[in-house]
Amino acid sequence: MASLWVLCFVSFGLQVLCSGTPLVLWHGMGDSCCNPLSMGSIKKMVEEKIPGIYVLSLEIGKNIAEDMENSFFLNVNKQVAQVCEQLAKDPKLQQGYNAMGFSQGGQFLRAVAQKCPSPPMFNLISIGGQHQGVYGLPHCPSVISTICDWIRKILNTAAYTKEAQEHLVQAEYWHDPLNEEEYRNNSIFLADLNQERYVNESYKKNLMSLKKFVMVKFLKDTMVMPPESEWFGFYKPGQAKDIVTLQESSVYTEDRLGLKEMDKAGQLVFLACDGDHLQFTEEWFTSNILPYLQ
């Protein structure tokens, strides 16, 4: 069932029907579940536009500071496992939910969709998510610039070492087009998620069970390299200039994730936003994203 309905009580004792499909949010790098300028604002906006909706903004850790730190340093597979357990125990989600991830939260929620089909995810909305990874980190949102400098150095020199893969989040979706074999063999998160080594049929089946997989690309993105990764595109192997679109890629032509079949069935939605990374207006959000939350 892709939509639930509950009674919402409004002023003067009137009752109105409101969409009750819960929503799960996952923030991006250097952010937290409840930042009033980002995720807190999104949560509040959705709650105002859909009265009565249950919105869970994921906190990865015991507090906001730990949540932010974990967006850099907690193994992604461990994060996904924790989230799957949390969602499975939440009584408000048992009939299903929509999911919306911001930046790296987009590919992390796709991992939830592929690995944890219960409770069911109806629509997956990826806002600036990097589904083919990144090859570059031009802007790193951290209050401590030395952290960003250290991360860039590790990514450029040792992204596929065991230590980096186990303890640096961004290394786990670092995709080096000049070293595709090393990426396939040593990426513990993205290469597995994208079925680069072998096909896990459950990943494919679970992703295809989505009603809609919505991908938002920011047309003036200066943070994600390449921005086409937000639509599942990436650099052509062996160089870092020419782009291969999703439809031209092997993950599509070989249909390792079911994306080709989903595309033909109208389950894939490609949206463009004329702004920099995660920069959009309330009007754009209302017109383009809200329909998938109803």
Short mmCIF file of C-alpha atoms in Angstrom, two decimals:
data_model
loop_
_atom_site.label_atom_id
_atom_site.label_comp_id
_atom_site.label_asym_id
_atom_site.label_seq_id
_atom_site.Cartn_x
_atom_site.Cartn_y
_atom_site.Cartn_z
CA MET A 1 0.00 0.00 0.00
CA ALA A 2 1.67 3.21 -1.20
CA SER A 3 -0.40 5.66 0.80
CA LEU A 4 -1.96 5.69 4.24
CA TRP A 5 -4.63 8.01 5.59
CA VAL A 6 -5.21 9.19 9.15
CA LEU A 7 -7.55 11.63 10.81
CA CYS A 8 -5.91 14.93 11.71
CA PHE A 9 -7.53 17.26 14.22
CA VAL A 10 -7.47 20.95 13.43
CA SER A 11 -8.85 24.03 15.13
CA PHE A 12 -12.54 24.40 16.00
CA GLY A 13 -12.86 20.63 16.39
CA LEU A 14 -12.96 19.95 12.63
CA GLN A 15 -11.53 16.74 11.24
CA VAL A 16 -9.71 16.54 7.92
CA LEU A 17 -8.02 13.67 6.10
CA CYS A 18 -4.26 14.04 5.87
CA SER A 19 -1.65 11.89 4.18
CA GLY A 20 -0.16 9.63 6.80
CA THR A 21 2.69 7.99 4.86
CA PRO A 22 5.69 8.39 7.18
CA LEU A 23 8.89 9.97 5.92
CA VAL A 24 12.47 9.06 6.83
CA LEU A 25 15.24 11.63 6.25
CA TRP A 26 19.00 11.06 6.11
CA HIS A 27 21.31 14.07 6.13
CA GLY A 28 24.55 14.62 4.25
CA MET A 29 28.23 14.95 5.09
CA GLY A 30 29.03 17.29 7.96
CA ASP A 31 25.37 17.80 8.81
CA SER A 32 23.15 16.39 11.54
CA CYS A 33 19.60 15.20 11.99
CA CYS A 34 18.32 18.36 13.61
CA ASN A 35 20.26 21.36 12.36
CA PRO A 36 17.62 24.14 12.28
CA LEU A 37 19.21 25.57 9.12
CA SER A 38 19.06 22.30 7.18
CA MET A 39 17.36 19.06 8.22
CA GLY A 40 15.38 20.68 11.01
CA SER A 41 14.03 23.17 8.49
CA ILE A 42 13.13 20.42 6.00
CA LYS A 43 11.36 18.40 8.68
CA LYS A 44 9.37 21.43 9.81
CA MET A 45 8.43 22.36 6.23
CA VAL A 46 7.17 18.86 5.43
CA GLU A 47 5.17 18.72 8.66
CA GLU A 48 3.55 22.06 7.86
CA LYS A 49 2.65 21.05 4.32
CA ILE A 50 1.38 17.57 5.24
CA PRO A 51 -0.37 17.88 8.64
CA GLY A 52 -0.19 14.76 10.73
CA ILE A 53 2.75 13.19 8.91
CA TYR A 54 5.36 11.32 10.95
CA VAL A 55 8.85 12.49 9.97
CA LEU A 56 11.91 10.67 11.31
CA SER A 57 15.18 12.52 10.75
CA LEU A 58 17.89 9.95 11.37
CA GLU A 59 20.44 10.63 14.08
CA ILE A 60 23.48 8.38 13.73
CA GLY A 61 24.84 8.41 17.24
CA LYS A 62 23.89 9.39 20.77
CA ASN A 63 23.76 13.15 20.15
CA ILE A 64 24.05 15.77 17.42
CA ALA A 65 27.83 16.13 17.77
CA GLU A 66 28.30 12.37 17.38
CA ASP A 67 25.86 12.34 14.47
CA MET A 68 27.95 14.93 12.64
CA GLU A 69 31.21 13.15 13.44
CA ASN A 70 29.83 9.82 12.23
CA SER A 71 29.04 11.37 8.84
CA PHE A 72 32.82 11.40 8.35
CA PHE A 73 34.18 8.49 10.33
CA LEU A 74 31.64 5.71 11.00
CA ASN A 75 31.76 2.79 8.55
CA VAL A 76 28.81 3.21 6.16
CA ASN A 77 27.82 -0.45 6.31
CA LYS A 78 27.57 -0.16 10.09
CA GLN A 79 25.49 2.99 9.73
CA VAL A 80 23.11 1.25 7.33
CA ALA A 81 22.80 -1.75 9.65
CA GLN A 82 21.96 0.56 12.57
CA VAL A 83 19.34 2.37 10.52
CA CYS A 84 17.76 -0.87 9.31
CA GLU A 85 17.44 -2.02 12.91
CA GLN A 86 15.97 1.32 13.97
CA LEU A 87 13.39 1.33 11.18
CA ALA A 88 12.39 -2.27 11.88
CA LYS A 89 11.68 -1.41 15.52
CA ASP A 90 9.75 1.81 14.88
CA PRO A 91 6.02 1.00 15.24
CA LYS A 92 5.06 4.03 13.14
CA LEU A 93 6.88 2.68 10.08
CA GLN A 94 5.62 -0.89 9.97
CA GLN A 95 3.08 -0.25 7.18
CA GLY A 96 5.75 1.38 5.04
CA TYR A 97 7.38 4.76 4.50
CA ASN A 98 8.90 7.17 1.99
CA ALA A 99 12.60 8.01 2.24
CA MET A 100 14.49 11.17 1.33
CA GLY A 101 18.27 11.41 1.44
CA PHE A 102 20.38 14.52 1.05
CA SER A 103 23.79 14.28 -0.64
CA GLN A 104 25.52 11.14 0.70
CA GLY A 105 22.31 10.33 2.56
CA GLY A 106 20.83 9.56 -0.87
CA GLN A 107 23.07 6.57 -1.57
CA PHE A 108 22.88 5.48 2.08
CA LEU A 109 19.09 5.25 1.91
CA ARG A 110 19.40 3.34 -1.36
CA ALA A 111 21.49 0.85 0.60
CA VAL A 112 18.62 0.59 3.08
CA ALA A 113 16.19 -0.03 0.21
CA GLN A 114 18.40 -2.75 -1.27
CA LYS A 115 19.37 -4.48 1.96
CA CYS A 116 16.36 -4.07 4.25
CA PRO A 117 12.97 -4.55 2.55
CA SER A 118 11.04 -4.66 5.82
CA PRO A 119 9.40 -2.33 6.62
CA PRO A 120 8.79 -1.49 2.93
CA MET A 121 10.11 1.70 1.37
CA PHE A 122 7.62 3.16 -1.11
CA ASN A 123 9.40 6.12 -2.76
CA LEU A 124 13.12 6.85 -2.54
CA ILE A 125 14.01 10.49 -3.14
CA SER A 126 17.69 11.22 -3.59
CA ILE A 127 18.50 14.93 -3.45
CA GLY A 128 22.03 15.38 -4.74
CA GLY A 129 23.02 11.78 -3.89
CA GLN A 130 26.12 10.37 -5.57
CA HIS A 131 25.01 6.98 -6.85
CA GLN A 132 28.13 6.30 -8.88
CA GLY A 133 30.34 7.86 -6.24
CA VAL A 134 32.63 10.86 -6.47
CA TYR A 135 36.10 11.57 -7.79
CA GLY A 136 36.97 14.80 -6.05
CA LEU A 137 36.02 16.71 -2.91
CA PRO A 138 36.22 20.41 -3.83
CA HIS A 139 34.07 21.57 -0.93
CA CYS A 140 33.92 19.80 2.40
CA PRO A 141 31.34 21.13 4.89
CA SER A 142 33.14 20.96 8.20
CA VAL A 143 33.61 23.52 10.93
CA ILE A 144 37.21 22.31 11.21
CA SER A 145 39.08 22.94 7.95
CA THR A 146 41.95 20.65 8.96
CA ILE A 147 39.55 17.69 8.87
CA CYS A 148 38.70 18.47 5.24
CA ASP A 149 42.35 18.88 4.33
CA TRP A 150 43.15 15.49 5.89
CA ILE A 151 40.24 13.79 4.13
CA ARG A 152 41.30 15.16 0.74
CA LYS A 153 44.84 13.89 1.26
CA ILE A 154 43.66 10.40 2.20
CA LEU A 155 41.22 10.20 -0.73
CA ASN A 156 43.86 11.25 -3.23
CA THR A 157 46.50 8.82 -1.99
CA ALA A 158 45.02 5.93 -0.01
CA ALA A 159 41.26 5.73 -0.53
CA TYR A 160 41.25 1.96 -1.09
CA THR A 161 43.43 0.92 1.82
CA LYS A 162 41.71 -1.18 4.48
CA GLU A 163 42.10 1.58 7.07
CA ALA A 164 40.48 4.24 4.86
CA GLN A 165 37.66 1.96 3.76
CA GLU A 166 36.86 0.94 7.32
CA HIS A 167 37.08 4.35 8.94
CA LEU A 168 36.51 7.12 6.37
CA VAL A 169 32.98 7.46 5.03
CA GLN A 170 33.89 9.37 1.87
CA ALA A 171 36.45 6.73 0.89
CA GLU A 172 33.65 4.17 0.81
CA TYR A 173 32.00 5.91 -2.14
CA TRP A 174 35.21 7.19 -3.73
CA HIS A 175 35.17 6.03 -7.35
CA ASP A 176 38.47 6.41 -9.18
CA PRO A 177 37.84 6.10 -12.96
CA LEU A 178 41.59 5.80 -13.54
CA ASN A 179 41.73 2.72 -11.32
CA GLU A 180 38.45 0.92 -11.92
CA GLU A 181 39.82 -2.51 -10.98
CA GLU A 182 41.13 -1.26 -7.63
CA TYR A 183 37.76 0.39 -6.98
CA ARG A 184 35.82 -2.78 -7.80
CA ASN A 185 38.06 -4.97 -5.69
CA ASN A 186 38.46 -2.76 -2.63
CA SER A 187 35.41 -0.51 -2.24
CA ILE A 188 33.53 -2.05 0.68
CA PHE A 189 30.36 -0.02 0.19
CA LEU A 190 29.65 1.46 -3.25
CA ALA A 191 31.11 -1.33 -5.39
CA ASP A 192 29.02 -3.81 -3.43
CA LEU A 193 25.89 -1.65 -3.58
CA ASN A 194 26.23 -1.22 -7.36
CA GLN A 195 26.86 -4.94 -7.93
CA GLU A 196 30.33 -4.33 -9.38
CA ARG A 197 31.78 -7.69 -8.28
CA TYR A 198 28.79 -10.02 -8.45
CA VAL A 199 25.02 -9.75 -8.58
CA ASN A 200 23.07 -10.13 -5.36
CA GLU A 201 19.58 -10.86 -6.64
CA SER A 202 17.96 -9.62 -3.43
CA TYR A 203 19.51 -6.16 -3.94
CA LYS A 204 17.95 -6.05 -7.39
CA LYS A 205 14.56 -7.38 -6.29
CA ASN A 206 14.34 -5.01 -3.34
CA LEU A 207 15.27 -1.91 -5.35
CA MET A 208 12.77 -2.81 -8.06
CA SER A 209 10.02 -2.97 -5.44
CA LEU A 210 10.14 0.82 -5.10
CA LYS A 211 7.18 2.68 -6.51
CA LYS A 212 9.44 5.57 -7.57
CA PHE A 213 13.17 6.21 -7.40
CA VAL A 214 13.53 9.99 -7.71
CA MET A 215 16.99 11.45 -8.41
CA VAL A 216 17.63 15.18 -8.16
CA LYS A 217 20.64 16.66 -9.96
CA PHE A 218 21.85 20.20 -9.26
CA LEU A 219 22.76 21.84 -12.55
CA LYS A 220 25.29 24.24 -11.00
CA ASP A 221 26.77 21.78 -8.50
CA THR A 222 30.31 22.73 -7.48
CA MET A 223 30.66 20.14 -4.73
CA VAL A 224 29.92 16.77 -6.37
CA MET A 225 32.43 15.59 -8.96
CA PRO A 226 31.01 14.70 -11.36
CA PRO A 227 27.48 16.10 -10.85
CA GLU A 228 26.17 13.44 -13.27
CA SER A 229 26.61 10.92 -10.45
CA GLU A 230 23.41 12.41 -9.01
CA TRP A 231 21.61 10.85 -12.03
CA PHE A 232 23.68 7.65 -11.83
CA GLY A 233 26.12 8.79 -14.52
CA PHE A 234 29.90 8.88 -14.18
CA TYR A 235 33.22 9.35 -15.95
CA LYS A 236 34.05 7.00 -18.77
CA PRO A 237 36.58 4.45 -17.41
CA GLY A 238 40.23 5.36 -17.89
CA GLN A 239 39.85 9.15 -17.76
CA ALA A 240 38.09 11.88 -15.81
CA LYS A 241 36.54 14.12 -18.43
CA ASP A 242 33.98 12.41 -20.67
CA ILE A 243 30.73 11.31 -19.04
CA VAL A 244 28.80 8.08 -19.48
CA THR A 245 25.12 8.47 -18.67
CA LEU A 246 23.19 5.89 -16.68
CA GLN A 247 21.60 4.54 -19.87
CA GLU A 248 25.06 4.07 -21.43
CA SER A 249 26.60 2.42 -18.37
CA SER A 250 27.15 -1.27 -17.77
CA VAL A 251 25.05 -1.22 -14.60
CA TYR A 252 22.13 -0.27 -16.88
CA THR A 253 22.87 -2.30 -20.01
CA GLU A 254 23.58 -5.41 -17.93
CA ASP A 255 20.68 -4.42 -15.64
CA ARG A 256 22.55 -5.50 -12.53
CA LEU A 257 20.27 -3.42 -10.30
CA GLY A 258 17.08 -3.58 -12.33
CA LEU A 259 17.39 0.08 -13.27
CA LYS A 260 16.80 -0.60 -16.97
CA GLU A 261 13.57 -2.40 -16.24
CA MET A 262 12.56 0.28 -13.73
CA ASP A 263 13.28 2.99 -16.28
CA LYS A 264 11.08 1.34 -18.90
CA ALA A 265 8.32 0.94 -16.30
CA GLY A 266 8.42 4.64 -15.39
CA GLN A 267 9.77 4.01 -11.89
CA LEU A 268 12.83 6.24 -12.37
CA VAL A 269 12.34 9.99 -12.12
CA PHE A 270 15.12 12.42 -13.09
CA LEU A 271 14.66 15.93 -11.73
CA ALA A 272 16.93 18.93 -12.30
CA CYS A 273 17.36 21.89 -9.98
CA ASP A 274 19.02 25.05 -11.27
CA GLY A 275 21.29 25.67 -8.31
CA ASP A 276 24.45 24.65 -6.46
CA HIS A 277 24.60 21.57 -4.25
CA LEU A 278 21.46 21.22 -2.08
CA GLN A 279 20.41 24.77 -2.95
CA PHE A 280 16.69 24.90 -3.69
CA THR A 281 13.71 27.06 -2.80
CA GLU A 282 10.62 26.08 -0.87
CA GLU A 283 8.62 26.69 -4.04
CA TRP A 284 10.79 24.24 -6.01
CA PHE A 285 10.51 21.66 -3.25
CA THR A 286 6.75 22.03 -3.05
CA SER A 287 6.27 21.69 -6.80
CA ASN A 288 8.78 18.92 -7.48
CA ILE A 289 9.22 16.85 -4.33
CA LEU A 290 6.03 17.13 -2.33
CA PRO A 291 3.96 15.06 -4.81
CA TYR A 292 6.14 12.02 -4.01
CA LEU A 293 5.47 12.39 -0.28
CA GLN A 294 1.67 12.34 -0.47
#
